Amino acid sequence: MSEEVKKAKTVDPNSAKYMLNKIIEDHYAGLKIAKDNGEKIGWCASNFPQEIYETLGIKVGYPENQAAAIAARGAGAKLCEVSESDGYSNDICAYARISLAYAKLKDVPEQNMPLPDFLLCCNNICNCMIKWYENLSKELNIPLILIDIPFNPDYELSDSEFNYVKAQFLDAIRQLEEITGKKWDNDKFKEVMENSKRASRAWLKATSYTQYEPSPLNGFDLLNHMAVAVCSRGKKESGEAFEQLAKEYEQSVKDGTSTFRAEEKYRILFEGIACWPHLRATSQGLKSRGMNMVGTIYTQAFGFDYEDFDDMIRRYCSVPNAINLELSRDKRIDIIKNTKTQGALVHTNRSCKLWSGFMYEMSRQFGEACHIPVVSFDGDQADPRNFSEAQYDTRVQGLQELIDAGRGGSI
Amino acid sequence: MRTVNEIFEQFGKAAGHPEHMMKQYLKDGKKVVLCAPVYTPEEIIHSMGMVPFGAWGADKEIEGAKRYFPAFICSIMQSILDLGIDGTYDGATAIVIPSLCDSLKVLGENWKYAVPGIPFIPMTYPQNRKTEAGREFTKNSYKRVIKDLEKYSGEKFSMKSLAESNKVYNNHNHAMRRLSDMLPDYDFITPKQRSDIFKSAFFMMKEEHTALVEELMEALEKTETKQNSKIRVITTGIIADNSDLLSILEENNMVVVGDDIANESRQYRVDAPCIEDALDSLVEKFVSMDNCSVLYDMDKKRGDHIVNMAAEKKADGIIILMTKFCDPEEFDYVMLKKAFEKARIPFVTIEVDRQMVNYQQANTIIQTFSDMLN
Ligand code: SF4
Ligand code: SF4
């Protein structure tokens, strides 16, 4: 990687990195301004349909994103302990523990976020979310709107589930109109949908560059950029920033450069949420062996490309944690094939029962189907105490050996 | 006329040896359908002439399930899967798994591969259950269960039989509630005996269980009531059936005067109302359920519900039995704690799981609690 590009990335306001960081900064700043101006703001689950509040012109903050930021900046354990002293078990998802601690402390310099006037919950990623938001609602004494998107045990989405979810989308809009006094506008919805489609397509395009050998990007970059896909998909600027990101990757392919600052000797799928408190250690453990993460389900997770309101609902019913083992497995198989990964490293995430609960079987199946080795390690996305660098290193080493030996199998 | 103790013996047998009960039903030519926690539409299975059989796991060491579940999934799920893998459930026609918590969602997915011989039937409940759309969705999910049951068992469903089964279940609910109210008046009944009544209900046809419960009530009515020196406690949690734990309560002079346990009284609070469409009636039953950690409740009323129960039952204290790795209960815990503190009701928390062998710590906690309440 040339110095020139490195410098450009930190200062060039036209670079994707600058644009993406700015979107997140503006997101948090905009939230604060709205709150200071007396507007009603919400806290929102990462997979709650953002088209709803974006169309209504309502600002929301994302506790999961905030928790990840707090954890990445080293305050995960401190906040988890605050919740634990209130009686929350240390077995509960660390995002929830951090968020509930923040709701109590109300000031955490690692990442502040104005307190909400209402809550928007969607359990398409887990039911833990419902319990977490119930408690926030009770503690903060504010209304909670739940869009319940049940886990779909079938490969296809049934009309029954679709109808149930659609009714809730409409209900949520009505309830939000009541709470905020703002009105739904179909033209505005079309605009938001266009923005979201544009951002999603650009995100999918940018992430598709991991298919190149070598990849023009270190897959860990995506974990940072993802915040925009989570928080600001419905904004015009997000589409522009992801388009710029795709452009940069395209250029890198031409120039033969990459943000993966090592020789790409191995291409792997990383399964699961990042270990935010140990991002450096987990990334370094791979880089030092020339392993680049070129496959991740996040590439698909935030690609919300749809044609109309109904289509959008279907998309929210099919996010990664809402679908059955077979569909989840097939999605991984597609990624593995498209990105030509040689092995999979699976994060058995102590915080996430749903994501880890059938991962052993699912990863065995995609490993066998693609003839690649699968190795797992124990970690946590936000509680630093549930990760051992030594174990991680041994497992990554094991993966490397299995790939070298040209063997499938799992550890 | 059998004595109280003879009747208890029968409850104890069924509760202590579900595998014998299942074998007997199979031997009698009955089809058995496994019912996973927390709320399974047993009435549907019953109405099709099959035996709905509770599958809440067992106190056993986990072996085969380790290949599927990471260690941080609750021991109830771990042991259900393990019993499936080790052949204990062989001969069952299917398993119905409602996906009311994240661990239950993943149980079904693992089951398909770990226990391929027993088909998995998903029962997907809504969390926004009190709306029209929620009701419709519940009904459609029931219909799906019916379709799958017909496919795997070859039996036929009829609304008429469901209406009959709803009545059988309502009668059972009624008997269980009445008995639960009566039991505190007879404080010679041990916590283990009480637990056996509730536990055995999962392994018997409900009409048989109702008859036994009624027989017990009749026998009790002829017995002199006794209630004086014992410490009156209420239990709350998912399960409370471990014999060691129950003997600790007994040794410490405690009597369970009421419970908010998922596989005890939470099952019997609500009846299926008498309405024309028997399936709608079952929907209404589910819709009216409340005060349970796996059912969405923005107002978190469960704490107050238990506080009221404690007042009504004149309880001296509450024992929270926290199933390890059960996040629905772990989240509720903080709210329960606040409600109990506010109401100034003494309580203790004991962490339980199905692999627990050493009850030393539980013993110490209960002893201290009992001293305090005395
Ligand atoms: S990490 Fe898992 S349990 Fe926690 S909020 Fe995300 S999906 Fe839910
Ligand atoms: S409700 Fe709790 S105990 Fe029951 S299956 Fe879910 S996690 Fe396990």
mmCIF file of N, CA and C in Angstrom, chain A residues 3-56:
data_model
loop_
_atom_site.group_PDB
_atom_site.id
_atom_site.type_symbol
_atom_site.label_atom_id
_atom_site.label_comp_id
_atom_site.label_asym_id
_atom_site.label_seq_id
_atom_site.Cartn_x
_atom_site.Cartn_y
_atom_site.Cartn_z
ATOM 1 N N GLU A 3 2.149 5.066 0.473
ATOM 2 C CA GLU A 3 1.955 6.142 1.449
ATOM 3 C C GLU A 3 0.884 7.125 0.958
ATOM 4 N N GLU A 4 0.951 7.308 -0.373
ATOM 5 C CA GLU A 4 0.070 8.282 -0.992
ATOM 6 C C GLU A 4 -1.411 7.959 -0.693
ATOM 7 N N VAL A 5 -1.733 6.705 -0.920
ATOM 8 C CA VAL A 5 -3.132 6.304 -0.709
ATOM 9 C C VAL A 5 -3.487 6.440 0.763
ATOM 10 N N LYS A 6 -2.527 6.033 1.604
ATOM 11 C CA LYS A 6 -2.759 6.091 3.046
ATOM 12 C C LYS A 6 -3.081 7.531 3.469
ATOM 13 N N LYS A 7 -2.283 8.451 2.947
ATOM 14 C CA LYS A 7 -2.469 9.851 3.296
ATOM 15 C C LYS A 7 -3.829 10.333 2.775
ATOM 16 N N ALA A 8 -4.091 9.957 1.520
ATOM 17 C CA ALA A 8 -5.348 10.387 0.915
ATOM 18 C C ALA A 8 -6.527 9.907 1.745
ATOM 19 N N LYS A 9 -6.436 8.706 2.287
ATOM 20 C CA LYS A 9 -7.539 8.143 3.056
ATOM 21 C C LYS A 9 -7.836 8.928 4.318
ATOM 22 N N THR A 10 -6.821 9.525 4.891
ATOM 23 C CA THR A 10 -7.083 10.245 6.128
ATOM 24 C C THR A 10 -7.517 11.686 5.881
ATOM 25 N N VAL A 11 -7.084 12.289 4.788
ATOM 26 C CA VAL A 11 -7.423 13.710 4.638
ATOM 27 C C VAL A 11 -8.348 14.035 3.467
ATOM 28 N N ASP A 12 -8.329 13.234 2.445
ATOM 29 C CA ASP A 12 -9.088 13.590 1.252
ATOM 30 C C ASP A 12 -10.593 13.522 1.503
ATOM 31 N N PRO A 13 -11.249 14.682 1.491
ATOM 32 C CA PRO A 13 -12.686 14.666 1.778
ATOM 33 C C PRO A 13 -13.504 13.976 0.685
ATOM 34 N N ASN A 14 -12.853 13.661 -0.415
ATOM 35 C CA ASN A 14 -13.589 12.937 -1.460
ATOM 36 C C ASN A 14 -13.416 11.427 -1.356
ATOM 37 N N SER A 15 -12.589 11.003 -0.391
ATOM 38 C CA SER A 15 -12.359 9.560 -0.263
ATOM 39 C C SER A 15 -13.562 8.902 0.416
ATOM 40 N N ALA A 16 -13.737 7.638 0.105
ATOM 41 C CA ALA A 16 -14.860 6.911 0.688
ATOM 42 C C ALA A 16 -14.735 6.869 2.199
ATOM 43 N N LYS A 17 -13.532 6.653 2.685
ATOM 44 C CA LYS A 17 -13.354 6.527 4.124
ATOM 45 C C LYS A 17 -13.817 7.804 4.841
ATOM 46 N N TYR A 18 -13.403 8.947 4.276
ATOM 47 C CA TYR A 18 -13.797 10.223 4.868
ATOM 48 C C TYR A 18 -15.329 10.368 4.828
ATOM 49 N N MET A 19 -15.858 10.062 3.663
ATOM 50 C CA MET A 19 -17.315 10.223 3.495
ATOM 51 C C MET A 19 -18.090 9.310 4.452
ATOM 52 N N LEU A 20 -17.595 8.084 4.575
ATOM 53 C CA LEU A 20 -18.303 7.127 5.443
ATOM 54 C C LEU A 20 -18.209 7.531 6.909
ATOM 55 N N ASN A 21 -17.010 7.969 7.311
ATOM 56 C CA ASN A 21 -16.855 8.423 8.704
ATOM 57 C C ASN A 21 -17.750 9.621 8.985
ATOM 58 N N LYS A 22 -17.818 10.485 7.982
ATOM 59 C CA LYS A 22 -18.605 11.705 8.177
ATOM 60 C C LYS A 22 -20.098 11.363 8.353
ATOM 61 N N ILE A 23 -20.530 10.366 7.603
ATOM 62 C CA ILE A 23 -21.954 9.989 7.727
ATOM 63 C C ILE A 23 -22.260 9.561 9.168
ATOM 64 N N ILE A 24 -21.335 8.787 9.738
ATOM 65 C CA ILE A 24 -21.553 8.340 11.122
ATOM 66 C C ILE A 24 -21.469 9.513 12.096
ATOM 67 N N GLU A 25 -20.469 10.372 11.876
ATOM 68 C CA GLU A 25 -20.364 11.554 12.754
ATOM 69 C C GLU A 25 -21.630 12.396 12.654
ATOM 70 N N ASP A 26 -22.056 12.631 11.423
ATOM 71 C CA ASP A 26 -23.269 13.441 11.217
ATOM 72 C C ASP A 26 -24.485 12.767 11.827
ATOM 73 N N HIS A 27 -24.471 11.439 11.753
ATOM 74 C CA HIS A 27 -25.602 10.692 12.314
ATOM 75 C C HIS A 27 -25.733 10.987 13.809
ATOM 76 N N TYR A 28 -24.622 10.845 14.526
ATOM 77 C CA TYR A 28 -24.672 11.095 15.978
ATOM 78 C C TYR A 28 -24.919 12.574 16.271
ATOM 79 N N ALA A 29 -24.269 13.453 15.468
ATOM 80 C CA ALA A 29 -24.439 14.899 15.709
ATOM 81 C C ALA A 29 -25.891 15.293 15.435
ATOM 82 N N GLY A 30 -26.445 14.769 14.337
ATOM 83 C CA GLY A 30 -27.821 15.103 13.948
ATOM 84 C C GLY A 30 -28.814 14.682 15.020
ATOM 85 N N LEU A 31 -28.516 13.579 15.634
ATOM 86 C CA LEU A 31 -29.380 13.064 16.687
ATOM 87 C C LEU A 31 -29.381 14.012 17.886
ATOM 88 N N LYS A 32 -28.189 14.503 18.184
ATOM 89 C CA LYS A 32 -28.049 15.396 19.340
ATOM 90 C C LYS A 32 -28.772 16.719 19.064
ATOM 91 N N ILE A 33 -28.575 17.221 17.838
ATOM 92 C CA ILE A 33 -29.229 18.490 17.494
ATOM 93 C C ILE A 33 -30.747 18.337 17.578
ATOM 94 N N ALA A 34 -31.236 17.240 17.015
ATOM 95 C CA ALA A 34 -32.687 17.013 17.054
ATOM 96 C C ALA A 34 -33.186 16.995 18.494
ATOM 97 N N LYS A 35 -32.449 16.275 19.340
ATOM 98 C CA LYS A 35 -32.857 16.173 20.752
ATOM 99 C C LYS A 35 -32.818 17.562 21.408
ATOM 100 N N ASP A 36 -31.727 18.293 21.159
ATOM 101 C CA ASP A 36 -31.600 19.630 21.757
ATOM 102 C C ASP A 36 -32.719 20.560 21.286
ATOM 103 N N ASN A 37 -33.173 20.332 20.049
ATOM 104 C CA ASN A 37 -34.243 21.174 19.522
ATOM 105 C C ASN A 37 -35.630 20.748 19.993
ATOM 106 N N GLY A 38 -35.638 19.766 20.855
ATOM 107 C CA GLY A 38 -36.929 19.343 21.410
ATOM 108 C C GLY A 38 -37.688 18.350 20.550
ATOM 109 N N GLU A 39 -37.032 17.838 19.493
ATOM 110 C CA GLU A 39 -37.707 16.817 18.684
ATOM 111 C C GLU A 39 -37.732 15.505 19.440
ATOM 112 N N LYS A 40 -38.714 14.690 19.128
ATOM 113 C CA LYS A 40 -38.744 13.368 19.759
ATOM 114 C C LYS A 40 -37.850 12.422 18.960
ATOM 115 N N ILE A 41 -36.920 11.781 19.648
ATOM 116 C CA ILE A 41 -36.032 10.847 18.949
ATOM 117 C C ILE A 41 -36.199 9.429 19.513
ATOM 118 N N GLY A 42 -35.762 8.464 18.727
ATOM 119 C CA GLY A 42 -35.924 7.076 19.167
ATOM 120 C C GLY A 42 -34.612 6.345 19.272
ATOM 121 N N TRP A 43 -34.666 5.180 19.910
ATOM 122 C CA TRP A 43 -33.593 4.192 19.822
ATOM 123 C C TRP A 43 -34.173 3.036 19.022
ATOM 124 N N CYS A 44 -33.306 2.417 18.244
ATOM 125 C CA CYS A 44 -33.841 1.525 17.228
ATOM 126 C C CYS A 44 -32.965 0.289 17.041
ATOM 127 N N ALA A 45 -33.601 -0.853 16.874
ATOM 128 C CA ALA A 45 -32.873 -2.104 16.615
ATOM 129 C C ALA A 45 -32.299 -2.074 15.196
ATOM 130 N N SER A 46 -31.140 -2.691 15.031
ATOM 131 C CA SER A 46 -30.403 -2.532 13.767
ATOM 132 C C SER A 46 -31.174 -3.000 12.540
ATOM 133 N N ASN A 47 -32.080 -3.926 12.707
ATOM 134 C CA ASN A 47 -32.812 -4.406 11.543
ATOM 135 C C ASN A 47 -34.283 -4.014 11.567
ATOM 136 N N PHE A 48 -34.580 -2.958 12.310
ATOM 137 C CA PHE A 48 -35.919 -2.369 12.239
ATOM 138 C C PHE A 48 -35.989 -1.642 10.889
ATOM 139 N N PRO A 49 -37.125 -1.725 10.189
ATOM 140 C CA PRO A 49 -37.202 -1.076 8.874
ATOM 141 C C PRO A 49 -36.946 0.432 8.932
ATOM 142 N N GLN A 50 -35.778 0.823 8.495
ATOM 143 C CA GLN A 50 -35.450 2.245 8.638
ATOM 144 C C GLN A 50 -36.255 3.118 7.688
ATOM 145 N N GLU A 51 -36.814 2.516 6.639
ATOM 146 C CA GLU A 51 -37.645 3.290 5.714
ATOM 147 C C GLU A 51 -38.794 3.969 6.464
ATOM 148 N N ILE A 52 -39.247 3.336 7.529
ATOM 149 C CA ILE A 52 -40.396 3.878 8.260
ATOM 150 C C ILE A 52 -40.063 5.225 8.907
ATOM 151 N N TYR A 53 -38.999 5.250 9.705
ATOM 152 C CA TYR A 53 -38.738 6.540 10.385
ATOM 153 C C TYR A 53 -38.064 7.542 9.454
ATOM 154 N N GLU A 54 -37.340 7.030 8.468
ATOM 155 C CA GLU A 54 -36.696 7.937 7.515
ATOM 156 C C GLU A 54 -37.787 8.688 6.733
ATOM 157 N N THR A 55 -38.810 7.962 6.313
ATOM 158 C CA THR A 55 -39.912 8.590 5.583
ATOM 159 C C THR A 55 -40.643 9.598 6.467
ATOM 160 N N LEU A 56 -40.779 9.264 7.719
ATOM 161 C CA LEU A 56 -41.487 10.171 8.630
ATOM 162 C C LEU A 56 -40.591 11.326 9.070
#
